[in-house]
PDB file of C-alpha atoms in Angstrom:
ATOM      1  CA  MET V   1      14.893  18.440   9.496  1.00  0.00           C
ATOM      2  CA  MET V   2      11.374  17.397  10.399  1.00  0.00           C
ATOM      3  CA  LYS V   3       9.915  20.050   8.123  1.00  0.00           C
ATOM      4  CA  CYS V   4      11.875  18.613   5.175  1.00  0.00           C
ATOM      5  CA  MET V   5      10.557  15.121   5.889  1.00  0.00           C
ATOM      6  CA  LYS V   6       6.995  16.379   5.836  1.00  0.00           C
ATOM      7  CA  THR V   7       7.609  18.153   2.533  1.00  0.00           C
ATOM      8  CA  ALA V   8       9.256  15.050   1.084  1.00  0.00           C
ATOM      9  CA  ASP V   9       6.294  12.907   2.163  1.00  0.00           C
ATOM     10  CA  LEU V  10       3.909  15.348   0.529  1.00  0.00           C
ATOM     11  CA  VAL V  11       5.900  15.378  -2.703  1.00  0.00           C
ATOM     12  CA  GLU V  12       6.007  11.579  -2.775  1.00  0.00           C
ATOM     13  CA  GLY V  13       2.264  11.349  -2.198  1.00  0.00           C
ATOM     14  CA  ILE V  14       1.550  13.865  -4.943  1.00  0.00           C
ATOM     15  CA  THR V  15       3.925  11.989  -7.257  1.00  0.00           C
ATOM     16  CA  TRP V  16       2.030   8.734  -6.641  1.00  0.00           C
ATOM     17  CA  ALA V  17      -1.286  10.485  -7.259  1.00  0.00           C
ATOM     18  CA  LEU V  18      -0.098  12.069 -10.491  1.00  0.00           C
ATOM     19  CA  GLY V  19       1.407   8.775 -11.619  1.00  0.00           C
ATOM     20  CA  LEU V  20      -1.841   6.906 -10.987  1.00  0.00           C
ATOM     21  CA  ILE V  21      -3.823   9.568 -12.834  1.00  0.00           C
ATOM     22  CA  ALA V  22      -1.377   9.467 -15.759  1.00  0.00           C
ATOM     23  CA  VAL V  23      -1.593   5.675 -15.985  1.00  0.00           C
ATOM     24  CA  ALA V  24      -5.398   5.794 -15.788  1.00  0.00           C
ATOM     25  CA  LEU V  25      -5.639   8.423 -18.525  1.00  0.00           C
ATOM     26  CA  THR V  26      -3.122   6.613 -20.728  1.00  0.00           C
ATOM     27  CA  ALA V  27      -4.925   3.290 -20.257  1.00  0.00           C
ATOM     28  CA  SER V  28      -8.250   4.959 -21.060  1.00  0.00           C
ATOM     29  CA  VAL V  29      -6.882   6.443 -24.284  1.00  0.00           C
ATOM     30  CA  ALA V  30      -5.203   3.140 -25.206  1.00  0.00           C
ATOM     31  CA  ARG V  31      -8.503   1.322 -24.611  1.00  0.00           C
ATOM     32  CA  LYS V  32     -10.423   3.777 -26.801  1.00  0.00           C
ATOM     33  CA  LEU V  33      -7.825   3.393 -29.567  1.00  0.00           C
ATOM     34  CA  GLY V  34      -8.081  -0.391 -29.342  1.00  0.00           C
ATOM     35  CA  PHE V  35      -4.600  -1.059 -27.955  1.00  0.00           C
ATOM     36  CA  LEU V  36      -5.936  -2.420 -24.653  1.00  0.00           C
ATOM     37  CA  GLU V  37      -9.041  -4.309 -23.713  1.00  0.00           C
ATOM     38  CA  GLY V  38     -11.161  -2.797 -20.937  1.00  0.00           C
ATOM     39  CA  ASP V  39     -10.269  -5.632 -18.596  1.00  0.00           C
ATOM     40  CA  VAL V  40      -6.532  -5.022 -18.975  1.00  0.00           C
ATOM     41  CA  ALA V  41      -6.844  -1.281 -18.409  1.00  0.00           C
ATOM     42  CA  GLU V  42      -8.920  -1.823 -15.276  1.00  0.00           C
ATOM     43  CA  ARG V  43      -6.507  -4.418 -13.890  1.00  0.00           C
ATOM     44  CA  LEU V  44      -3.528  -2.173 -14.577  1.00  0.00           C
ATOM     45  CA  VAL V  45      -4.934   0.839 -12.775  1.00  0.00           C
ATOM     46  CA  ILE V  46      -6.364  -1.058  -9.815  1.00  0.00           C
ATOM     47  CA  GLY V  47      -3.269  -3.269  -9.479  1.00  0.00           C
ATOM     48  CA  LEU V  48      -1.113  -0.158  -9.145  1.00  0.00           C
ATOM     49  CA  ASN V  49      -3.000   0.673  -5.972  1.00  0.00           C
ATOM     50  CA  GLY V  50      -1.627  -2.544  -4.451  1.00  0.00           C
ATOM     51  CA  LEU V  51       1.897  -1.556  -5.434  1.00  0.00           C
ATOM     52  CA  MET V  52       1.325   1.817  -3.802  1.00  0.00           C
ATOM     53  CA  VAL V  53       0.237   0.102  -0.561  1.00  0.00           C
ATOM     54  CA  ALA V  54       3.368  -2.067  -0.705  1.00  0.00           C
ATOM     55  CA  TRP V  55       5.555   0.996  -1.305  1.00  0.00           C
ATOM     56  CA  TYR V  56       4.100   2.860   1.670  1.00  0.00           C
ATOM     57  CA  GLY V  57       4.422  -0.294   3.778  1.00  0.00           C
ATOM     58  CA  ASN V  58       8.090  -0.455   2.834  1.00  0.00           C
ATOM     59  CA  ARG V  59       8.542   3.122   4.035  1.00  0.00           C
ATOM     60  CA  MET V  60       6.811   2.624   7.396  1.00  0.00           C
ATOM     61  CA  PRO V  61       9.741   1.133   9.350  1.00  0.00           C
ATOM     62  CA  LYS V  62      12.171   3.699   7.950  1.00  0.00           C
ATOM     63  CA  ALA V  63      10.528   6.663   9.656  1.00  0.00           C
ATOM     64  CA  PHE V  64      12.258   7.745  12.851  1.00  0.00           C
ATOM     65  CA  VAL V  65      10.346   6.888  16.008  1.00  0.00           C
ATOM     66  CA  PRO V  66      12.042   7.374  19.408  1.00  0.00           C
ATOM     67  CA  ASN V  67      10.112   4.586  21.160  1.00  0.00           C
ATOM     68  CA  ALA V  68      11.302   0.963  20.722  1.00  0.00           C
ATOM     69  CA  GLN V  69       7.775  -0.428  20.917  1.00  0.00           C
ATOM     70  CA  ALA V  70       6.605   1.982  18.229  1.00  0.00           C
ATOM     71  CA  ARG V  71       9.529   0.918  16.019  1.00  0.00           C
ATOM     72  CA  ARG V  72       8.531  -2.737  16.400  1.00  0.00           C
ATOM     73  CA  ALA V  73       4.922  -1.874  15.573  1.00  0.00           C
ATOM     74  CA  ARG V  74       6.060   0.021  12.464  1.00  0.00           C
ATOM     75  CA  ARG V  75       8.157  -2.960  11.349  1.00  0.00           C
ATOM     76  CA  VAL V  76       5.256  -5.379  11.732  1.00  0.00           C
ATOM     77  CA  GLY V  77       2.868  -2.929  10.091  1.00  0.00           C
ATOM     78  CA  GLY V  78       5.301  -2.295   7.283  1.00  0.00           C
ATOM     79  CA  TRP V  79       5.808  -5.976   6.538  1.00  0.00           C
ATOM     80  CA  SER V  80       2.095  -6.724   6.683  1.00  0.00           C
ATOM     81  CA  MET V  81       1.301  -3.826   4.324  1.00  0.00           C
ATOM     82  CA  VAL V  82       4.057  -4.864   1.884  1.00  0.00           C
ATOM     83  CA  VAL V  83       2.812  -8.448   1.780  1.00  0.00           C
ATOM     84  CA  SER V  84      -0.847  -7.470   1.531  1.00  0.00           C
ATOM     85  CA  GLY V  85      -0.130  -4.838  -1.141  1.00  0.00           C
ATOM     86  CA  LEU V  86       1.840  -7.318  -3.238  1.00  0.00           C
ATOM     87  CA  ALA V  87      -0.903  -9.925  -2.810  1.00  0.00           C
ATOM     88  CA  TYR V  88      -3.475  -7.332  -3.901  1.00  0.00           C
ATOM     89  CA  ALA V  89      -1.440  -6.388  -6.980  1.00  0.00           C
ATOM     90  CA  GLY V  90      -0.808 -10.042  -7.821  1.00  0.00           C
ATOM     91  CA  LEU V  91      -4.465 -10.916  -7.580  1.00  0.00           C
ATOM     92  CA  TRP V  92      -5.408  -8.021  -9.862  1.00  0.00           C
ATOM     93  CA  ALA V  93      -2.731  -9.081 -12.333  1.00  0.00           C
ATOM     94  CA  PHE V  94      -3.544 -12.798 -12.571  1.00  0.00           C
ATOM     95  CA  ALA V  95      -6.797 -13.830 -10.852  1.00  0.00           C
ATOM     96  CA  PRO V  96     -10.293 -13.749 -12.352  1.00  0.00           C
ATOM     97  CA  MET V  97     -12.066 -10.442 -11.715  1.00  0.00           C
ATOM     98  CA  ALA V  98     -14.395 -11.748  -9.011  1.00  0.00           C
ATOM     99  CA  VAL V  99     -11.501 -13.394  -7.159  1.00  0.00           C
ATOM    100  CA  ALA V 100      -9.332 -10.295  -7.570  1.00  0.00           C
ATOM    101  CA  THR V 101     -12.037  -8.042  -6.156  1.00  0.00           C
ATOM    102  CA  PHE V 102     -12.844 -10.171  -3.128  1.00  0.00           C
ATOM    103  CA  GLY V 103      -9.343 -11.557  -2.553  1.00  0.00           C
ATOM    104  CA  GLY V 104      -7.710  -8.148  -2.919  1.00  0.00           C
ATOM    105  CA  MET V 105     -10.045  -6.684  -0.359  1.00  0.00           C
ATOM    106  CA  LEU V 106      -9.304  -9.580   2.004  1.00  0.00           C
ATOM    107  CA  ALA V 107      -5.556  -9.165   1.489  1.00  0.00           C
ATOM    108  CA  ILE V 108      -5.634  -5.508   2.501  1.00  0.00           C
ATOM    109  CA  LEU V 109      -7.950  -6.211   5.438  1.00  0.00           C
ATOM    110  CA  ALA V 110      -5.658  -9.039   6.572  1.00  0.00           C
ATOM    111  CA  GLY V 111      -2.667  -6.698   6.509  1.00  0.00           C
ATOM    112  CA  MET V 112      -4.553  -4.184   8.599  1.00  0.00           C
ATOM    113  CA  ALA V 113      -5.730  -6.914  10.990  1.00  0.00           C
ATOM    114  CA  VAL V 114      -2.179  -8.209  11.510  1.00  0.00           C
ATOM    115  CA  THR V 115      -0.984  -4.706  12.342  1.00  0.00           C
ATOM    116  CA  LEU V 116      -3.894  -3.978  14.666  1.00  0.00           C
ATOM    117  CA  GLY V 117      -3.591  -7.384  16.319  1.00  0.00           C
ATOM    118  CA  TYR V 118       0.113  -6.891  16.959  1.00  0.00           C
ATOM    119  CA  CYS V 119      -0.440  -3.433  18.430  1.00  0.00           C
ATOM    120  CA  LEU V 120      -3.223  -4.684  20.705  1.00  0.00           C
ATOM    121  CA  SER V 121      -1.104  -7.649  21.853  1.00  0.00           C
ATOM    122  CA  GLN V 122       1.760  -5.292  22.713  1.00  0.00           C
ATOM    123  CA  LYS V 123      -0.608  -3.018  24.589  1.00  0.00           C
ATOM    124  CA  SER V 124      -1.960  -5.929  26.644  1.00  0.00           C
ATOM    125  CA  LYS V 125       1.604  -7.101  27.399  1.00  0.00           C
ATOM    126  CA  ALA V 126       2.538  -3.591  28.542  1.00  0.00           C
ATOM    127  CA  THR V 127      -0.466  -3.263  30.830  1.00  0.00           C
ATOM    128  CA  ALA V 128       0.115  -6.744  32.292  1.00  0.00           C
ATOM    129  CA  ALA V 129       3.746  -5.943  33.122  1.00  0.00           C
TER     130      ALA V 129
END
């Protein structure tokens, strides 16, 4: 069972990678043919990275973990990655480029900080008890 999960995770990761490459190549060709402006192609490809972060964040709590504390940490981490990934994708879709670059980076860092902060707070609660 565990071996199948690892294989499925690998296949899903490869599928995301191939999808991102296909979108990037298609956007590049469409830009060269004049169907897309360079700005739109760049936003499309980079915004998909945010959707990928949100997708992986959505999967985090669904993985089996025998420890209750680890399950709670995965739920918090999953939610923070979903929200930060969607914020990243939204910024790349609608914000000016400078705002999208800086704000997207802050969104992802904030998601990571929430997860890390939660894990550290749980660790300090466990050691205090």
